[in-house]
């Protein structure tokens, strides 16, 4: 018989499929991230797009969708709202006017850098039961997992 709630949860999670565990963990973390974006009327998805543009500016819009596993329609709505907030610029490519590249505006860059510091606080909250080595290993394995799923695409 489990002694604590933590023991009970660990016992329950032992029998849960890997894909469901990933889904549960994602929802738990997304709840924290949603609170950060909510202040500006943005979702965790919006923040993910901003963060990826900060890391890899100037990629074609649909490449961000591939990397973040966001379908084109949803990504388009995210970018529309980010553009309306003055955080993102869409730029047409000279060679193909249908191709759109995304960059951050200065307010967008300032905003996402502020969010990143708040995300560091969230990270410490959601990883409080883990050692730093465990966190590093988990991050490393998630990168391998996502890359194997084809999420880490190169810009055409």
XYZ file of C-alpha atoms in Angstrom:
156
model
C 0.000 0.000 0.000
C 1.452 3.428 -0.979
C 2.470 5.662 1.942
C 2.081 9.038 0.240
C 0.302 10.621 -2.680
C 3.635 10.687 -4.497
C 4.031 6.932 -3.971
C 0.500 6.351 -5.277
C 1.138 8.460 -8.377
C 4.417 6.704 -9.061
C 2.669 3.341 -8.747
C -0.083 4.426 -11.156
C 2.306 5.977 -13.682
C 4.437 2.795 -13.768
C 1.643 1.068 -15.700
C 0.900 3.929 -18.107
C 2.029 3.780 -21.734
C 4.969 5.998 -22.732
C 2.908 8.083 -25.179
C 0.305 8.811 -22.509
C 3.039 9.784 -20.017
C 4.442 12.268 -22.546
C 0.947 13.662 -23.107
C 0.298 14.055 -19.364
C 3.688 15.703 -18.784
C 3.063 18.089 -21.687
C -0.319 19.131 -20.290
C 1.128 19.687 -16.819
C 3.860 21.946 -18.153
C 1.510 23.682 -20.617
C -0.708 24.761 -17.715
C 2.214 26.695 -16.234
C 3.191 28.185 -19.586
C -0.415 29.170 -20.352
C -0.452 31.328 -17.221
C 2.540 33.305 -18.513
C 0.994 33.958 -21.925
C -2.478 34.649 -20.533
C -1.354 38.046 -19.241
C -0.901 39.139 -22.871
C -3.756 37.128 -24.322
C -1.380 34.552 -25.805
C -1.373 30.776 -25.493
C 1.477 28.341 -24.913
C 1.390 27.741 -28.673
C 1.978 31.425 -29.370
C 4.892 31.428 -26.942
C 6.354 28.322 -28.601
C 6.263 30.038 -31.982
C 7.894 33.180 -30.594
C 10.578 31.144 -28.847
C 11.387 29.182 -31.990
C 11.586 32.343 -34.105
C 13.994 33.754 -31.511
C 16.170 30.616 -31.807
C 15.897 30.258 -35.595
C 14.853 33.594 -37.142
C 13.893 33.903 -40.783
C 12.736 30.357 -41.515
C 9.814 29.704 -43.830
C 6.548 29.788 -41.857
C 5.582 26.150 -42.457
C 9.014 24.977 -41.233
C 8.151 26.394 -37.794
C 4.939 24.365 -37.929
C 6.890 21.213 -38.734
C 9.413 21.797 -35.957
C 6.702 22.556 -33.385
C 4.234 19.915 -34.675
C 1.572 22.570 -35.353
C -0.674 22.192 -38.407
C -0.641 24.956 -41.037
C -4.083 26.357 -40.171
C -3.324 26.653 -36.458
C 0.121 28.084 -37.132
C -1.437 30.651 -39.475
C -3.845 31.758 -36.725
C -0.988 31.973 -34.222
C 1.108 34.082 -36.583
C -1.887 36.320 -37.406
C -2.374 37.081 -33.715
C 1.356 37.577 -33.091
C 1.478 39.943 -36.055
C -1.597 41.819 -34.748
C 0.212 42.205 -31.392
C 3.215 43.655 -33.231
C 5.496 40.812 -32.167
C 6.187 39.091 -35.503
C 6.821 40.200 -39.075
C 5.963 38.168 -42.154
C 8.345 38.747 -45.028
C 7.756 37.568 -48.586
C 10.697 35.954 -50.364
C 11.955 37.635 -53.546
C 12.201 34.387 -55.510
C 8.755 33.062 -54.539
C 6.222 35.623 -53.300
C 4.092 32.779 -51.854
C 6.879 31.864 -49.435
C 6.718 33.665 -46.098
C 9.599 33.982 -43.646
C 9.061 34.972 -40.024
C 11.117 37.299 -37.868
C 10.555 38.971 -34.535
C 9.993 42.688 -34.188
C 11.996 44.428 -31.469
C 8.949 44.359 -29.140
C 8.579 40.650 -29.990
C 12.185 39.969 -29.093
C 11.889 41.959 -25.861
C 8.672 40.142 -24.961
C 9.977 36.608 -25.556
C 13.200 37.330 -23.657
C 11.081 38.373 -20.671
C 8.986 35.233 -21.084
C 12.150 33.113 -21.170
C 13.152 34.329 -17.724
C 9.681 33.456 -16.434
C 9.937 30.038 -18.093
C 13.127 29.431 -16.117
C 11.049 29.850 -12.958
C 8.476 27.394 -14.323
C 11.253 24.945 -15.097
C 12.446 25.021 -11.498
C 8.862 24.459 -10.286
C 8.120 21.500 -12.573
C 11.503 19.848 -12.071
C 11.816 20.315 -8.311
C 11.846 16.549 -7.714
C 14.627 15.876 -10.225
C 18.390 16.151 -10.036
C 20.124 18.379 -12.605
C 21.679 15.293 -14.252
C 18.196 13.766 -14.642
C 16.886 16.967 -16.234
C 19.802 17.090 -18.661
C 19.334 13.439 -19.592
C 15.595 13.883 -20.073
C 16.166 16.913 -22.305
C 18.822 15.069 -24.302
C 16.524 12.067 -24.829
C 13.576 14.278 -25.794
C 15.744 15.927 -28.462
C 16.665 12.491 -29.807
C 13.012 11.412 -29.696
C 11.698 14.519 -31.474
C 14.471 14.433 -34.072
C 13.675 10.782 -34.842
C 10.057 11.777 -35.396
C 11.106 14.200 -38.135
C 10.302 17.335 -36.137
C 13.777 18.842 -36.563
C 13.465 19.919 -40.206
C 15.901 22.054 -42.148
C 14.784 25.199 -43.970
C 14.260 24.456 -47.690
